[in-house]
Amino acid sequence: MIQSFLLKIFIALLINFKTWAENIYCTYYRSTNEITCGTVTCQTHVPFLHDLEEEGLDTKLPLGWYRIGTLQIRHDTSWFNLYRRRASGSGYWDFYTMIPERNCIGSFGLHAGENLPGSVTLKDKRCFDRLIRQIERKTTSEKFDVYQCRKCIFNSCWLGTRLLPAYREYLTSLRSI
């Protein structure tokens, strides 16, 4: 009888652990200006920077795969760094590096607040807070390598690339479509 009871408790804990440990993924929908992480969907601003648009450059987060880093606080603003997958398919660019396949632009992020080109800026701070809870509650932190472009000029790394010595941590993946 006690063994049966303990078995039921073990199964219940195992089921709850599976639900707790499941990873969520995020998708940024460029056409509808929305981001969805798990069950949370938020509206995003359309980045404005007419100079880039006149040159034929897209001001939205570029298509592709990203890693969402751990939550940062800068200037009283919560922010997730986005690490873009390299075009070669091996590795990710560091948040601070200028990315050659993106016209030497970098520093992509996910936040609520000032509308910045190349970032996913949420319209509603409360929705961003729900997104934070969803990402941090439903994901596990992992470490990964990032690369740096030493000198990005004319869409190429003139002084080569280097693997940065310190790992970065990420919580989940984001796909920009």
CSV table of C-alpha atoms in Angstrom, one decimal:
chain,number,residue,atom,x,y,z
A,1,MET,CA,0.0,0.0,0.0
A,2,ILE,CA,2.8,2.5,0.9
A,3,GLN,CA,4.7,1.4,-2.2
A,4,SER,CA,1.6,2.1,-4.4
A,5,PHE,CA,1.2,5.5,-2.8
A,6,LEU,CA,4.9,6.4,-3.3
A,7,LEU,CA,4.7,5.2,-6.9
A,8,LYS,CA,1.8,7.5,-7.5
A,9,ILE,CA,3.7,10.5,-6.0
A,10,PHE,CA,6.7,9.7,-8.1
A,11,ILE,CA,4.7,9.6,-11.3
A,12,ALA,CA,2.9,12.8,-10.4
A,13,LEU,CA,6.3,14.5,-9.7
A,14,LEU,CA,7.7,13.1,-13.0
A,15,ILE,CA,4.8,14.5,-15.0
A,16,ASN,CA,5.1,17.9,-13.3
A,17,PHE,CA,8.9,18.0,-13.9
A,18,LYS,CA,8.4,17.3,-17.6
A,19,THR,CA,6.0,20.2,-17.8
A,20,TRP,CA,8.3,22.5,-15.8
A,21,ALA,CA,11.4,21.5,-17.7
A,22,GLU,CA,10.0,21.9,-21.3
A,23,ASN,CA,11.8,24.5,-23.3
A,24,ILE,CA,9.9,27.2,-25.1
A,25,TYR,CA,10.9,28.9,-28.4
A,26,CYS,CA,10.2,32.3,-29.7
A,27,THR,CA,9.2,33.5,-33.1
A,28,TYR,CA,9.2,37.1,-34.3
A,29,TYR,CA,6.7,37.7,-37.1
A,30,ARG,CA,8.0,40.5,-39.2
A,31,SER,CA,4.9,40.8,-41.4
A,32,THR,CA,2.5,41.3,-38.4
A,33,ASN,CA,4.9,42.9,-36.0
A,34,GLU,CA,4.4,40.3,-33.2
A,35,ILE,CA,6.6,38.1,-31.1
A,36,THR,CA,5.4,34.8,-29.6
A,37,CYS,CA,7.2,32.9,-26.9
A,38,GLY,CA,5.4,29.9,-25.7
A,39,THR,CA,1.8,31.0,-25.0
A,40,VAL,CA,2.6,34.8,-24.8
A,41,THR,CA,2.2,37.0,-27.9
A,42,CYS,CA,3.1,40.7,-27.8
A,43,GLN,CA,2.8,43.5,-30.3
A,44,THR,CA,6.0,45.2,-31.5
A,45,HIS,CA,6.9,48.6,-32.8
A,46,VAL,CA,7.8,49.0,-36.5
A,47,PRO,CA,11.4,50.3,-36.3
A,48,PHE,CA,11.8,53.7,-37.9
A,49,LEU,CA,14.9,55.0,-39.5
A,50,HIS,CA,14.2,56.5,-42.8
A,51,ASP,CA,17.9,56.8,-43.8
A,52,LEU,CA,18.3,53.1,-43.8
A,53,GLU,CA,15.0,52.5,-45.7
A,54,GLU,CA,16.0,55.0,-48.4
A,55,GLU,CA,19.2,53.0,-48.9
A,56,GLY,CA,17.1,49.8,-49.3
A,57,LEU,CA,18.0,48.3,-45.9
A,58,ASP,CA,15.4,46.7,-43.8
A,59,THR,CA,15.1,48.2,-40.3
A,60,LYS,CA,13.4,45.2,-38.8
A,61,LEU,CA,15.3,42.3,-37.1
A,62,PRO,CA,16.8,40.4,-40.0
A,63,LEU,CA,15.5,37.0,-41.0
A,64,GLY,CA,17.2,34.1,-39.3
A,65,TRP,CA,18.0,32.3,-36.1
A,66,TYR,CA,19.1,33.9,-32.9
A,67,ARG,CA,19.9,32.8,-29.3
A,68,ILE,CA,18.2,34.8,-26.6
A,69,GLY,CA,20.8,35.7,-23.9
A,70,THR,CA,20.1,36.1,-20.2
A,71,LEU,CA,18.2,39.1,-19.0
A,72,GLN,CA,20.3,42.3,-18.7
A,73,ILE,CA,19.5,45.6,-17.0
A,74,ARG,CA,20.9,48.7,-18.6
A,75,HIS,CA,19.8,52.2,-17.7
A,76,ASP,CA,16.8,50.9,-15.7
A,77,THR,CA,15.7,48.9,-18.8
A,78,SER,CA,15.3,45.2,-19.0
A,79,TRP,CA,16.9,43.8,-22.2
A,80,PHE,CA,17.6,40.4,-23.8
A,81,ASN,CA,20.7,40.3,-26.0
A,82,LEU,CA,20.1,38.5,-29.3
A,83,TYR,CA,23.0,36.5,-30.8
A,84,ARG,CA,22.6,36.1,-34.5
A,85,ARG,CA,23.6,32.8,-36.2
A,86,ARG,CA,26.5,33.1,-38.6
A,87,ALA,CA,25.8,32.8,-42.3
A,88,SER,CA,28.3,29.9,-42.5
A,89,GLY,CA,26.0,28.0,-40.1
A,90,SER,CA,28.7,27.4,-37.5
A,91,GLY,CA,28.4,29.5,-34.3
A,92,TYR,CA,26.8,32.8,-33.4
A,93,TRP,CA,28.0,36.4,-33.6
A,94,ASP,CA,28.6,38.2,-30.3
A,95,PHE,CA,25.9,40.8,-29.4
A,96,TYR,CA,28.3,43.7,-29.6
A,97,THR,CA,30.1,42.8,-32.9
A,98,MET,CA,29.2,44.3,-36.2
A,99,ILE,CA,27.9,41.6,-38.4
A,100,PRO,CA,29.3,41.4,-42.0
A,101,GLU,CA,26.3,39.7,-43.6
A,102,ARG,CA,24.1,42.5,-42.1
A,103,ASN,CA,25.9,45.6,-43.5
A,104,CYS,CA,28.1,45.8,-40.5
A,105,ILE,CA,25.2,46.4,-38.1
A,106,GLY,CA,25.0,44.6,-34.7
A,107,SER,CA,23.6,44.9,-31.2
A,108,PHE,CA,20.3,43.2,-31.8
A,109,GLY,CA,18.1,43.0,-28.8
A,110,LEU,CA,14.6,42.3,-27.4
A,111,HIS,CA,13.2,44.9,-25.0
A,112,ALA,CA,10.3,47.3,-24.2
A,113,GLY,CA,11.1,51.0,-24.4
A,114,GLU,CA,12.8,53.1,-27.0
A,115,ASN,CA,12.1,52.0,-30.6
A,116,LEU,CA,15.5,51.0,-32.1
A,117,PRO,CA,16.3,49.7,-35.6
A,118,GLY,CA,17.4,46.1,-35.7
A,119,SER,CA,15.8,45.3,-32.4
A,120,VAL,CA,12.5,43.8,-31.4
A,121,THR,CA,10.8,46.6,-29.3
A,122,LEU,CA,7.6,45.6,-27.5
A,123,LYS,CA,4.8,48.2,-27.3
A,124,ASP,CA,3.6,47.2,-23.9
A,125,LYS,CA,5.9,46.9,-20.9
A,126,ARG,CA,3.4,44.6,-19.1
A,127,CYS,CA,3.4,42.2,-22.1
A,128,PHE,CA,7.2,42.3,-22.0
A,129,ASP,CA,7.1,41.3,-18.3
A,130,ARG,CA,4.9,38.3,-19.2
A,131,LEU,CA,7.4,37.4,-21.9
A,132,ILE,CA,10.2,37.6,-19.4
A,133,ARG,CA,8.4,35.3,-17.0
A,134,GLN,CA,7.6,32.8,-19.8
A,135,ILE,CA,11.2,32.7,-21.1
A,136,GLU,CA,12.8,32.4,-17.7
A,137,ARG,CA,10.3,30.0,-16.2
A,138,LYS,CA,10.2,27.6,-19.2
A,139,THR,CA,13.8,27.4,-20.3
A,140,THR,CA,17.1,26.1,-19.1
A,141,SER,CA,20.3,28.1,-19.4
A,142,GLU,CA,23.1,26.8,-21.6
A,143,LYS,CA,26.5,28.2,-22.6
A,144,PHE,CA,27.7,28.7,-26.2
A,145,ASP,CA,30.6,30.2,-28.1
A,146,VAL,CA,30.4,33.5,-29.9
A,147,TYR,CA,32.5,35.1,-32.6
A,148,GLN,CA,33.7,38.6,-33.1
A,149,CYS,CA,34.3,40.4,-36.3
A,150,ARG,CA,37.5,42.4,-35.7
A,151,LYS,CA,37.0,45.1,-38.2
A,152,CYS,CA,33.8,45.1,-40.3
A,153,ILE,CA,34.2,47.2,-43.5
A,154,PHE,CA,32.2,46.8,-46.7
A,155,ASN,CA,30.3,43.8,-45.4
A,156,SER,CA,33.4,41.7,-44.6
A,157,CYS,CA,35.7,41.1,-41.6
A,158,TRP,CA,38.9,42.8,-42.7
A,159,LEU,CA,41.0,41.6,-39.8
A,160,GLY,CA,39.3,38.3,-39.6
A,161,THR,CA,37.1,36.8,-36.9
A,162,ARG,CA,38.0,35.4,-33.5
A,163,LEU,CA,36.3,33.1,-31.0
A,164,LEU,CA,35.8,35.1,-27.8
A,165,PRO,CA,37.4,33.5,-24.8
A,166,ALA,CA,34.3,33.8,-22.5
A,167,TYR,CA,31.2,31.8,-23.1
A,168,ARG,CA,27.8,33.4,-23.3
A,169,GLU,CA,24.7,32.0,-21.7
A,170,TYR,CA,21.4,31.7,-23.6
A,171,LEU,CA,17.9,30.8,-22.5
A,172,THR,CA,16.2,29.8,-25.7
A,173,SER,CA,16.1,30.3,-29.4
A,174,LEU,CA,14.3,33.0,-31.5
A,175,ARG,CA,13.4,32.7,-35.2
A,176,SER,CA,12.7,35.8,-37.2
A,177,ILE,CA,10.4,35.1,-40.1
